[in-house]
């Protein structure tokens, strides 16, 4: 495993394990246990995933020392704002059963995220959060927040994969020394993706799988990744990416796959704004 040093000096594993959509608590707990046994040390969850308790239970059962782990969770839209963000953070801390969070992110750029950021800056100063960051912010939102805040985000987590490469976003993050992190780093692993001529050809050349090629591509772009799986063999496959490198020509070939748009959601619509503001995770 390799590590990156964030802009505040905190060390973070370059590859982690995500638990998005694993809402069954027993399945989630086992998945996190399997991930930790497979060598992952970064676990990425969120209050909106409804599985923080399972992540916490797995951490306690794993026997891995807390100082070896890097735990990320996220603040949901419903809890945005100065006071509500602080309350939501304490709720996440309690559900996870932890004394501190390694990385706390604003999950979506909606509602009063400026108030949330002020609360997170204070929690960071108090030592309850080692690093603070954002998720799903576009370039103008990111820069505006930076220009009106005391602390520059350490991480920005966005959708990134060979079919939505987001180079403009990476360039802005590099300007402000923010670590890019990819959610959905494997895109939608459909037969069409797995049989893509360019990716499968590169995979064959390295005797690796297409998902391993995609993850290695991210790493060589300086992007952190958080792949998800509930299958132990795939977890082990996804973390087995440190014994080879893609050539410059292979990186150029993958660059041609960029479609320049999300495979999941258009964030620039009224419907998306309404959906996220109406999405409630508690009473």
XYZ file of C-alpha atoms in Angstrom:
283
model
C 0.000 0.000 0.000
C 1.154 3.512 -0.782
C 0.217 6.645 1.136
C -0.281 10.299 0.255
C 0.469 13.259 2.489
C -2.493 15.643 2.635
C -2.063 19.427 2.640
C -2.193 19.514 6.451
C 0.499 16.849 6.866
C -1.860 13.922 7.594
C -0.949 10.613 5.937
C -3.751 8.819 4.054
C -3.755 5.444 2.274
C -3.966 5.953 -1.478
C -6.440 3.093 -1.838
C -9.380 2.492 0.459
C -12.573 0.480 0.702
C -16.014 2.023 0.154
C -19.334 0.810 1.581
C -21.841 2.789 -0.495
C -25.147 0.891 -1.033
C -24.234 -1.844 1.491
C -27.217 -1.069 3.725
C -27.649 -4.549 5.199
C -25.695 -4.142 8.438
C -24.584 -7.771 8.704
C -23.334 -7.809 5.119
C -21.604 -4.469 5.591
C -19.900 -5.576 8.805
C -18.583 -8.726 7.151
C -17.451 -6.793 4.092
C -15.437 -4.355 6.202
C -13.926 -7.229 8.201
C -12.938 -8.952 4.948
C -11.509 -5.691 3.595
C -9.389 -5.156 6.685
C -8.157 -8.759 6.500
C -7.278 -8.147 2.851
C -5.036 -5.232 3.790
C -7.243 -2.165 3.403
C -6.766 0.476 6.064
C -8.955 3.290 4.708
C -12.704 2.691 5.141
C -15.101 5.181 3.530
C -18.673 5.484 4.811
C -21.271 8.249 5.260
C -24.244 9.051 7.434
C -26.458 8.729 4.347
C -25.208 5.188 3.712
C -27.020 4.098 6.886
C -24.240 1.686 7.836
C -21.892 3.571 10.174
C -22.817 1.199 13.035
C -21.737 -1.804 10.968
C -18.445 -0.153 10.055
C -17.817 0.590 13.723
C -18.636 -2.977 14.750
C -16.217 -4.360 12.161
C -13.468 -2.030 13.327
C -13.882 -3.244 16.905
C -13.920 -6.915 15.900
C -10.983 -6.635 13.505
C -8.296 -6.198 16.125
C -6.525 -3.671 13.895
C -5.078 -0.883 16.073
C -7.022 2.369 15.676
C -3.898 4.315 14.755
C -3.427 2.088 11.696
C -6.891 2.920 10.362
C -8.102 5.879 8.344
C -11.873 6.309 8.696
C -13.883 8.650 6.479
C -17.512 9.622 6.948
C -19.687 12.378 5.535
C -22.200 15.050 6.503
C -25.550 14.777 4.733
C -27.535 17.655 3.159
C -30.307 17.449 5.771
C -27.771 18.249 8.513
C -26.025 21.150 6.787
C -25.484 24.280 8.870
C -23.271 25.281 11.778
C -25.136 23.787 14.745
C -26.710 20.857 12.902
C -23.352 19.842 11.411
C -21.823 19.641 14.866
C -24.721 17.514 16.089
C -24.512 15.243 13.046
C -20.771 14.796 13.536
C -21.303 13.657 17.132
C -23.988 11.230 15.946
C -21.598 9.722 13.394
C -18.847 9.499 15.991
C -21.199 7.647 18.347
C -22.441 5.251 15.653
C -18.882 4.451 14.618
C -17.806 4.086 18.246
C -14.736 6.243 17.701
C -13.017 9.082 19.538
C -12.111 10.939 16.355
C -12.647 10.828 12.592
C -9.705 10.836 10.195
C -11.551 12.551 7.327
C -14.945 14.269 7.454
C -16.509 15.391 4.188
C -19.464 17.554 3.187
C -21.299 14.966 1.118
C -23.170 17.221 -1.322
C -22.946 20.943 -2.244
C -26.481 21.813 -1.117
C -28.127 23.613 1.823
C -25.941 25.682 4.181
C -22.567 24.096 3.486
C -20.757 27.297 4.485
C -22.131 26.948 8.007
C -21.147 23.277 7.920
C -17.605 24.157 6.900
C -17.220 26.632 9.770
C -18.315 23.916 12.183
C -15.895 21.446 10.625
C -13.038 23.932 10.829
C -13.678 24.196 14.568
C -13.933 20.427 15.046
C -10.678 20.066 13.136
C -8.992 22.659 15.351
C -10.249 20.809 18.426
C -8.634 17.584 17.186
C -11.872 15.667 16.679
C -11.233 15.474 12.926
C -7.757 14.978 11.474
C -8.663 16.349 8.026
C -11.731 17.941 6.436
C -12.858 17.907 2.845
C -15.641 17.873 0.295
C -17.510 15.515 -1.973
C -19.235 16.256 -5.279
C -18.339 19.974 -5.411
C -17.687 21.397 -8.871
C -14.815 23.780 -9.617
C -16.605 27.132 -9.022
C -18.156 25.901 -5.762
C -14.794 24.592 -4.586
C -12.896 27.796 -5.331
C -15.584 30.014 -3.798
C -15.527 27.987 -0.577
C -11.729 28.177 -0.436
C -11.757 31.950 -0.947
C -14.239 32.439 1.894
C -12.842 29.986 4.450
C -9.880 29.602 6.780
C -9.024 25.987 5.972
C -8.442 24.657 2.453
C -10.088 21.243 1.972
C -7.645 18.363 2.180
C -9.611 16.017 -0.103
C -12.237 16.379 -2.815
C -14.093 13.176 -3.624
C -15.856 13.117 -7.012
C -16.961 10.654 -9.665
C -13.903 9.709 -11.717
C -13.135 6.778 -14.001
C -11.776 6.277 -17.540
C -15.115 7.310 -19.058
C -15.392 10.511 -16.958
C -11.830 11.608 -16.321
C -12.417 15.074 -14.837
C -8.981 16.445 -15.754
C -10.165 20.051 -15.283
C -11.191 19.232 -11.716
C -7.848 17.542 -11.029
C -6.017 20.617 -12.357
C -7.916 22.889 -9.958
C -7.281 20.536 -7.043
C -3.580 20.485 -7.858
C -3.565 24.290 -7.865
C -4.809 24.312 -4.262
C -2.908 21.197 -3.122
C -6.113 19.199 -2.627
C -6.009 15.408 -2.920
C -8.365 14.054 -5.612
C -10.293 10.949 -4.598
C -12.445 8.937 -6.996
C -15.785 7.456 -6.138
C -16.993 4.878 -8.680
C -13.344 4.451 -9.746
C -14.332 1.350 -11.723
C -17.233 3.085 -13.489
C -20.141 0.698 -13.974
C -18.457 -2.675 -14.264
C -20.803 -3.924 -16.968
C -19.854 -6.406 -19.661
C -19.384 -3.457 -22.003
C -16.788 -1.929 -19.674
C -15.073 -5.215 -18.849
C -14.814 -6.074 -22.552
C -13.670 -2.631 -23.674
C -11.016 -3.219 -26.323
C -8.493 -0.730 -24.952
C -8.834 -1.738 -21.294
C -8.948 -5.478 -21.953
C -5.962 -5.247 -24.282
C -3.888 -3.447 -21.649
C -5.077 -5.935 -19.009
C -3.935 -8.858 -21.146
C -0.523 -7.250 -21.677
C 0.014 -6.988 -17.910
C -1.748 -10.247 -16.995
C -4.142 -8.238 -14.862
C -7.902 -7.678 -14.869
C -9.695 -4.661 -16.328
C -10.630 -3.356 -12.835
C -6.970 -3.574 -11.813
C -5.996 -1.584 -14.897
C -8.557 1.118 -14.092
C -7.398 1.391 -10.479
C -3.747 1.544 -11.511
C -4.622 4.282 -14.022
C -6.092 6.372 -11.200
C -3.046 5.867 -8.993
C -0.686 6.994 -11.748
C -2.781 10.168 -12.177
C -2.287 10.941 -8.486
C -5.878 10.043 -7.616
C -6.899 8.151 -4.462
C -9.480 5.385 -4.956
C -12.186 3.719 -2.856
C -13.480 0.669 -4.764
C -16.364 -1.310 -3.274
C -17.187 -5.004 -3.258
C -18.840 -7.495 -0.935
C -16.779 -10.355 -2.377
C -13.468 -11.171 -0.681
C -11.798 -12.324 -3.915
C -12.597 -9.013 -5.629
C -11.384 -7.027 -2.636
C -8.082 -8.879 -2.866
C -7.959 -8.358 -6.619
C -8.644 -4.621 -6.267
C -5.811 -4.126 -3.802
C -3.330 -6.122 -5.897
C -2.269 -3.169 -8.064
C 1.130 -2.263 -6.659
C 3.383 -4.623 -8.624
C 3.072 -3.112 -12.110
C 2.925 0.217 -13.946
C 1.099 1.375 -17.050
C 3.278 2.768 -19.805
C 2.949 6.309 -21.090
C 1.374 4.954 -24.266
C -1.164 2.923 -22.266
C -2.089 6.001 -20.247
C -2.635 7.882 -23.527
C -4.832 5.079 -24.851
C -7.048 5.210 -21.753
C -7.279 8.985 -22.102
C -9.171 8.493 -25.379
C -12.038 6.770 -23.502
C -13.190 9.983 -21.799
C -16.847 10.772 -22.576
C -16.821 13.967 -20.510
C -20.021 13.273 -18.589
C -21.286 11.373 -15.582
C -22.514 7.821 -15.918
C -24.819 8.362 -12.953
C -26.387 11.790 -12.519
C -26.629 15.283 -14.006
C -25.881 17.619 -11.106
C -26.815 20.763 -13.021
C -30.595 20.265 -12.961
C -33.408 21.520 -10.750
C -34.577 17.934 -10.314
C -31.205 16.907 -8.837
C -31.232 19.864 -6.440
C -34.745 19.016 -5.295
C -33.885 15.337 -4.899
C -30.908 15.924 -2.624
C -32.699 18.533 -0.521
C -35.685 16.213 -0.092
C -33.567 13.167 0.786
C -34.029 12.647 4.553
C -31.981 10.205 6.583
C -33.678 10.835 9.934
C -36.761 12.530 11.396
